[in-house]
XYZ file of C-alpha atoms in Angstrom:
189
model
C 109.787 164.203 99.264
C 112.653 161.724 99.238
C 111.957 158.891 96.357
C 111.845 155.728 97.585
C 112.455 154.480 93.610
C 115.318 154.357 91.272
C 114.208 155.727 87.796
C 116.921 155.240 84.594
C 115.748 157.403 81.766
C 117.705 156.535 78.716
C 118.412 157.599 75.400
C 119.847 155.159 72.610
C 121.104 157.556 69.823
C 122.138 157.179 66.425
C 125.697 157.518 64.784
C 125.911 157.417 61.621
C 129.342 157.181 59.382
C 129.019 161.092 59.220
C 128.846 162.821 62.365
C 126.512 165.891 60.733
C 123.715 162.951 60.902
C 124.040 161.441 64.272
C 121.131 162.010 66.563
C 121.273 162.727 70.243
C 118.085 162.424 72.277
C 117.381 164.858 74.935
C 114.554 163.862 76.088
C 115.753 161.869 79.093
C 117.317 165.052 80.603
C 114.067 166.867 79.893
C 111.797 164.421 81.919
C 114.429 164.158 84.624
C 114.440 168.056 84.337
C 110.341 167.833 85.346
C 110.396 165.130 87.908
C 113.361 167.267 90.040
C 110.890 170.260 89.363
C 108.030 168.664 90.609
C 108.323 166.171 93.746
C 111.601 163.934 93.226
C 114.694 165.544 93.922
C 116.779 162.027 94.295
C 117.425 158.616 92.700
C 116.610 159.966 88.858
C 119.916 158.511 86.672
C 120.058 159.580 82.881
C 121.694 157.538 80.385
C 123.039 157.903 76.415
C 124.130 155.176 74.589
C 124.651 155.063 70.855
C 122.881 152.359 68.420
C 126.146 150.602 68.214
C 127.071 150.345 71.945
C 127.108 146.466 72.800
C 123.955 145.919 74.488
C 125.479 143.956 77.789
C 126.879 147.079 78.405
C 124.521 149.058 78.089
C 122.346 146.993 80.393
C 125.111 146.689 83.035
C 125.086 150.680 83.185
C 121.415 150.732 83.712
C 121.225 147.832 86.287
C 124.342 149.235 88.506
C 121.783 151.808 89.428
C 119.180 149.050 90.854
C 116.392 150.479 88.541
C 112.359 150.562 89.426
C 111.474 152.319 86.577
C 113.289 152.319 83.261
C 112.119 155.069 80.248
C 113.452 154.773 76.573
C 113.032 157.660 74.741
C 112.204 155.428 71.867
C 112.677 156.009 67.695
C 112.067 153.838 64.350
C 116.148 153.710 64.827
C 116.561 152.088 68.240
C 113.250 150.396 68.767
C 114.485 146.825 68.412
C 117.719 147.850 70.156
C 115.308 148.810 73.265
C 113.353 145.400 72.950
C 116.834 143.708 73.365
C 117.535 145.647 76.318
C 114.389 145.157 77.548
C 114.869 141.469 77.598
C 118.132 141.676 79.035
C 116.747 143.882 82.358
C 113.586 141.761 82.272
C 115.752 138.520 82.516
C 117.712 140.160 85.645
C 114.770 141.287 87.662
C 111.542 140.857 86.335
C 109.477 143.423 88.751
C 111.605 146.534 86.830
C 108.959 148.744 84.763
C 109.963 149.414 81.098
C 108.314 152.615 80.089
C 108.675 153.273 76.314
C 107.960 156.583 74.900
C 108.763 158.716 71.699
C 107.486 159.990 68.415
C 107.088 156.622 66.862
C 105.150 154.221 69.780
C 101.730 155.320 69.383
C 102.161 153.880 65.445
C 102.612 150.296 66.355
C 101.775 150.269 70.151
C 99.955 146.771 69.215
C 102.942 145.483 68.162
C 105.700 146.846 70.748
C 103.279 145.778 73.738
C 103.192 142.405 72.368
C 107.327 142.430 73.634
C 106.476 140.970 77.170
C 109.435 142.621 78.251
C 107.671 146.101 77.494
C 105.107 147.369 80.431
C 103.525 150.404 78.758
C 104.123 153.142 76.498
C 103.232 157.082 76.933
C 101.427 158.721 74.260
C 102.166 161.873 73.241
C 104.055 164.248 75.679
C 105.445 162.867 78.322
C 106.577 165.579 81.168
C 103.600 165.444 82.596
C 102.529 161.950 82.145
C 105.823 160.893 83.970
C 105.447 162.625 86.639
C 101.683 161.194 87.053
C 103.572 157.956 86.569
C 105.950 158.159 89.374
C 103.189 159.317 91.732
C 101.039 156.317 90.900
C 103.553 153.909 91.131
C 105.432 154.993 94.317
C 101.787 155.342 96.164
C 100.864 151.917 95.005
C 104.747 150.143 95.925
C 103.918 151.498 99.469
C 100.885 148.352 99.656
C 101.588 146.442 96.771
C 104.173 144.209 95.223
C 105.633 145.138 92.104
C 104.533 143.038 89.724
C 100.599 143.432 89.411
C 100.874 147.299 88.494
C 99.058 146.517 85.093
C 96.510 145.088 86.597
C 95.540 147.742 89.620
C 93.422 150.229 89.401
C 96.458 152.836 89.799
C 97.743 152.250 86.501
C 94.332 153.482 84.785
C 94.012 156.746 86.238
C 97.398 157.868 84.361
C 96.443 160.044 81.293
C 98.612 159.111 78.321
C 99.479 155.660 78.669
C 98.796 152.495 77.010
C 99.534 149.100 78.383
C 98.175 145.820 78.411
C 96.316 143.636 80.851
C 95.176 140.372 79.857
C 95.677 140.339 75.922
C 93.850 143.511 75.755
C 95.443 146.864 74.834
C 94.132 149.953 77.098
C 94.733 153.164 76.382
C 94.384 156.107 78.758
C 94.010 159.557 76.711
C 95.931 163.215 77.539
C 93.180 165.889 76.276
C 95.322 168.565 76.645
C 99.004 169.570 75.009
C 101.581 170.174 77.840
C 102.008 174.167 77.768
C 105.574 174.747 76.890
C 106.678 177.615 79.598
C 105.849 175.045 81.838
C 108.536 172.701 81.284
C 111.772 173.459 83.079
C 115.152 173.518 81.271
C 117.167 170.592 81.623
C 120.344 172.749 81.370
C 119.338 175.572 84.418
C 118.571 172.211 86.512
């Protein structure tokens, strides 16, 4: 099926003053790994920054490739690097969806949903919940505009989300873990 949406999944990674403690994320090769391996095969970019890239660069990279959808793979480290980011993409073109996701979200999703700039945040494991999430929102773009999303009934029949819709959190739940043999290798792809 040929995508008719861009989707930037990006990492911001930390570098520390010695190299044995920097942190790269993989994560955004590993969901772009299980969208080619389910229907997309197209318009899926992958980004790595570091924590002390200058953020209008960072957000030119991301916007050259027109995004729909933009994921963070998102960590105590880079969380208010991401809301700057955010801001910045937001400010350009307000219909993009930030998707935030990581180890640390579902700890203060209160407070990182309260970022306007932020649409919704995966809980948990995301390969499958991002492909779920690229279904939904490419069926509802084909009758909808892009900016009432949150407030459709697409949005709510994602597992593993959380997002907010009229000063009220809602959270969607995944029952069951994502079985690893099932989740392709981002380096054979």
């Amino acid at each position: 099926m040929k995508n008719n949406i861009n989707i930037a999944l990006v990492g911001i990674n930390y570098r520390s003053e010695d190299p044995k403690y920097d942190f790269f994320s993989i994560t955004p090769h590993i969901l772009k790994a299980c969208l080619l391996n389910s229907i997309y095969k197209d318009n899926i970019y992958t980004f790595q920054f570091y924590n002390d890239d200058i953020l209008k660069k960072i957000s030119k990279k991301i916007l050259a490739c027109n995004p729909t959808i933009v994921g963070f793979s998102s960590y105590i480290w880079n969380l208010e690097t991401i809301k700057k980011i955010s801001k910045i993409l937001k400010n350009h073109n307000k219909e993009i969806l930030i998707v935030l996701g990581g180890p640390h979200v579902n700890q203060g999703k209160e407070l990182i949903l309260n970022d306007r700039s932020i649409d919704l945040i995966v809980n948990g494991e995301g390969e499958i919940t991002i492909i779920e999430l690229v279904k939904s929102y490419t069926k509802y773009l084909k009758n909808n505009s892009k900016i009432n999303f949150k407030n459709s009934n697409n949005i709510k029949n994602i597992k593993g989300i959380s997002f907010k819709n009229k000063n009220q959190i809602i959270s969607t739940k995944r029952n069951n873990l994502v079985d690893l043999n099932n989740i392709p290798s981002y380096i054979l792809n």
